[in-house]
XYZ file of C-alpha atoms in Angstrom:
195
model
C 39.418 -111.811 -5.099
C 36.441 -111.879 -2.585
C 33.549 -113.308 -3.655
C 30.821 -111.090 -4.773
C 27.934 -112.000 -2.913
C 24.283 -109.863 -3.238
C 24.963 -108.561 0.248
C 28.068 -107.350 -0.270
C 26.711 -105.553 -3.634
C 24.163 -104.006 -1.171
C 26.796 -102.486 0.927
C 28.642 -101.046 -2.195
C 25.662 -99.744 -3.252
C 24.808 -98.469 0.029
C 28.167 -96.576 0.750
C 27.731 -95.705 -2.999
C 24.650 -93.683 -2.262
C 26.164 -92.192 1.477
C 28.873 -90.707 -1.056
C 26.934 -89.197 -3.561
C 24.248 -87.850 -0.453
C 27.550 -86.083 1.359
C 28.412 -84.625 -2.563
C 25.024 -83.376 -2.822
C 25.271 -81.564 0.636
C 28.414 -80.508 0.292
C 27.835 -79.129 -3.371
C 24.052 -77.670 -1.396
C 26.285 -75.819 1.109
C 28.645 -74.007 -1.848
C 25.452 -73.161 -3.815
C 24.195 -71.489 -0.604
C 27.412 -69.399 -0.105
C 27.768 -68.764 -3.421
C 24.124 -67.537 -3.410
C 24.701 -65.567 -0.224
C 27.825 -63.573 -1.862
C 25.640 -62.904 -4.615
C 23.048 -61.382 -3.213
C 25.413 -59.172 -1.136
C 27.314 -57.767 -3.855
C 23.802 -57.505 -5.627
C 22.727 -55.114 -2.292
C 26.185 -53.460 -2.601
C 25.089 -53.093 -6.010
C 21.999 -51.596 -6.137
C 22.690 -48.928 -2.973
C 25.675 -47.831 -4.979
C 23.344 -47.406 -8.281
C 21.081 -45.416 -5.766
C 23.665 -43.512 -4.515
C 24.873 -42.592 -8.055
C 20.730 -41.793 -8.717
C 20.786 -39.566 -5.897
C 24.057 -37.576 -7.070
C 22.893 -37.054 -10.515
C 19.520 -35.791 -9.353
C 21.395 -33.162 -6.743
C 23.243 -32.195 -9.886
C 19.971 -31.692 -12.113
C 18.710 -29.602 -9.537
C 21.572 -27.239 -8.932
C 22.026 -27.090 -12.764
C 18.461 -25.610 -12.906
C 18.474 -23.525 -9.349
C 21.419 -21.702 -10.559
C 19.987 -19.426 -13.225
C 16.487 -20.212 -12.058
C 15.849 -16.735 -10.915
C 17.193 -14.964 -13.958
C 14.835 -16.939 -15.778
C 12.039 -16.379 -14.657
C 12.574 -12.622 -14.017
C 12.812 -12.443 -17.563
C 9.429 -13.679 -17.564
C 8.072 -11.277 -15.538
C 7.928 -13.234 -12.305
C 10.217 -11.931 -9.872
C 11.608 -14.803 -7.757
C 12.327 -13.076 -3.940
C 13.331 -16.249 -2.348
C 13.930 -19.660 -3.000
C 13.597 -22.980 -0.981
C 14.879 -26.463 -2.005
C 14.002 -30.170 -1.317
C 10.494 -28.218 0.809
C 8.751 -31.442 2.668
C 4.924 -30.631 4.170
C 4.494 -32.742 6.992
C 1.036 -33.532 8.835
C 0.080 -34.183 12.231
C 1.922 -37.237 12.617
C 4.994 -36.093 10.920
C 4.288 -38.404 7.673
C 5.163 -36.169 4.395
C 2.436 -35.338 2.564
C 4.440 -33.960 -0.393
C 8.061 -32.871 -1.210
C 9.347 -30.320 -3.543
C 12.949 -29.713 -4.822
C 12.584 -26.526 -5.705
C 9.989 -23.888 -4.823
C 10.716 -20.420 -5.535
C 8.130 -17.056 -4.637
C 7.787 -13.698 -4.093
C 4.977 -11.465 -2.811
C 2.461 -12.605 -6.013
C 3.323 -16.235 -6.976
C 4.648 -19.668 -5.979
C 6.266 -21.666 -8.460
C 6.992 -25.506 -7.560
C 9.408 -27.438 -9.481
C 9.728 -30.744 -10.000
C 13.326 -31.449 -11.419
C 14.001 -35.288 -13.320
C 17.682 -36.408 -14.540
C 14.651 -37.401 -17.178
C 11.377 -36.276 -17.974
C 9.104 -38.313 -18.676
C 4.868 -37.891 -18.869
C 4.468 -39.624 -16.057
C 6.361 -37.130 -13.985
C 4.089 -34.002 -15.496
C 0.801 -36.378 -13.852
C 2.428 -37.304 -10.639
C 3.402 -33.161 -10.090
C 0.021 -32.050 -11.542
C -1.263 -34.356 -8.776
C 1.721 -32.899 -6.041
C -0.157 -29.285 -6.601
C -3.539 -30.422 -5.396
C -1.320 -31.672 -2.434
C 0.251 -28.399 -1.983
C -3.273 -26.502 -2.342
C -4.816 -28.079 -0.087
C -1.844 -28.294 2.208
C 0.387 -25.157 1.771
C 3.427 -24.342 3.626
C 3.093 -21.174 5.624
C 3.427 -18.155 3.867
C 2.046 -19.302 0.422
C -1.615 -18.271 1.624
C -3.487 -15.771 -0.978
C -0.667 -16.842 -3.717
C -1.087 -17.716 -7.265
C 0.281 -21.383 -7.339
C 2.127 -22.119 -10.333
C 3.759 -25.290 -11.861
C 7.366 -26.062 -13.286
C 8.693 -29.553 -14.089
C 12.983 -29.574 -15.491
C 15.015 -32.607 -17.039
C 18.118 -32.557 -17.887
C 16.674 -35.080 -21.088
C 13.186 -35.016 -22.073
C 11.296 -38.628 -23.367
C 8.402 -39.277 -24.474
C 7.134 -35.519 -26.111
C 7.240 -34.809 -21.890
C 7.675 -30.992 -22.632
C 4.707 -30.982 -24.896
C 2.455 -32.590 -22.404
C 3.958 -30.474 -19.721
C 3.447 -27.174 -21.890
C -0.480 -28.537 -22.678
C -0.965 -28.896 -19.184
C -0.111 -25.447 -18.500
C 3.316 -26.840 -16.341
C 6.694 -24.212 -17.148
C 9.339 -26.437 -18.840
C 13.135 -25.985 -17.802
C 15.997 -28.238 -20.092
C 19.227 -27.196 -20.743
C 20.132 -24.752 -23.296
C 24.311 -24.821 -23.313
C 25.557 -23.961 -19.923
C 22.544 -22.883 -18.228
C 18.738 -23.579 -18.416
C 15.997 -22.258 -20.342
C 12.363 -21.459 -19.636
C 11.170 -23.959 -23.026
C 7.729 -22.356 -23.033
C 6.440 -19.872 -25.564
C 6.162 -16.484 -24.044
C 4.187 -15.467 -26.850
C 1.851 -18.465 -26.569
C 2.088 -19.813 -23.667
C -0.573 -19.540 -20.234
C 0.147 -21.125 -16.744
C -2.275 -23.144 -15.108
C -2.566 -21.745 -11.879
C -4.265 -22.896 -8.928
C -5.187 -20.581 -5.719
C -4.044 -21.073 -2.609
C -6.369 -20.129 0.547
């Protein structure tokens, strides 16, 4: 055997070291892919989560369109016409609101906000979609009585309550249909005018 002489342990060591550096940048270089392949099937991921979203939403809102005019008829709001996923654009073509379902007739204008679920936070954000609509209204809602509905296929958070105190129409399922959940007895609509 050789003899073992401090430069030759410096070479060891050296080449010892070049080793371990091309480990670390090969093991760098797996991490990276790995990474990369994670964060694509976390994209994959998420737009089919949003794709399910949107689905479930479409089917919330047909579930409460489809007896929707019954409803309220029974109410004593006859509902002439009905128009779904309404956008207001301005002057630049930006959105300055949207509504899923806005039904009217010669009197009244009821816009509907519909949630898979419905939470308070909803009830403020369409309380805050009727100033929007007030102040912006689509053509042919002029000289209307504006009125408010808000529909979830599950309710959190006491969200009909708050609705119902806010003067908002309440729509949840009731078997195979919907239901108005308001108090006829009781129960008074905010309504704002629209000029």
């Amino acid at each position: 055997m050789a003899d073992l002489t401090y430069e030759r342990v410096l070479e060891l060591f050296a080449e010892s070291d070049r080793r371990f550096e091309q480990r670390m940048e090969k093991l760098a270089e797996s991490r990276s892919e790995s990474d990369k392949r994670i964060e694509k099937i976390n994209s994959e991921l998420t737009k089919k989560i949003g794709e399910l979203g949107d689905t479930l939403g479409r089917f919330a809102e047909e579930q409460v369109r489809a007896d929707i005019i019954n409803k309220f008829g029974q109410w004593g709001i006859p509902v002439h016409a009905i128009t779904n996923h309404y956008s207001q654009k301005d002057d630049n073509n930006d959105t300055i609101y949207e509504v899923d379902i806005l039904i009217y007739n010669s009197q009244y204008a009821i816009a509907i906000e519909v949630k898979n679920t419905l939470r308070p936070e909803h009830v403020d954000g369409h309380i805050q979609r009727m100033a929007k609509i007030q102040q912006h209204p689509m053509v042919g809602l002029q000289g209307k009585t504006l009125l408010a509905g808000v529909a979830g296929m599950i309710i959190a958070n006491g969200a009909d309550k708050y609705a119902e105190n806010k003067g908002i129409f309440v729509l949840k399922p009731s078997g195979d249909t919907i239901q108005i959940a308001n108090n006829k007895n009781s129960f008074k609509p905010k309504e704002w005018e629209v000029k």
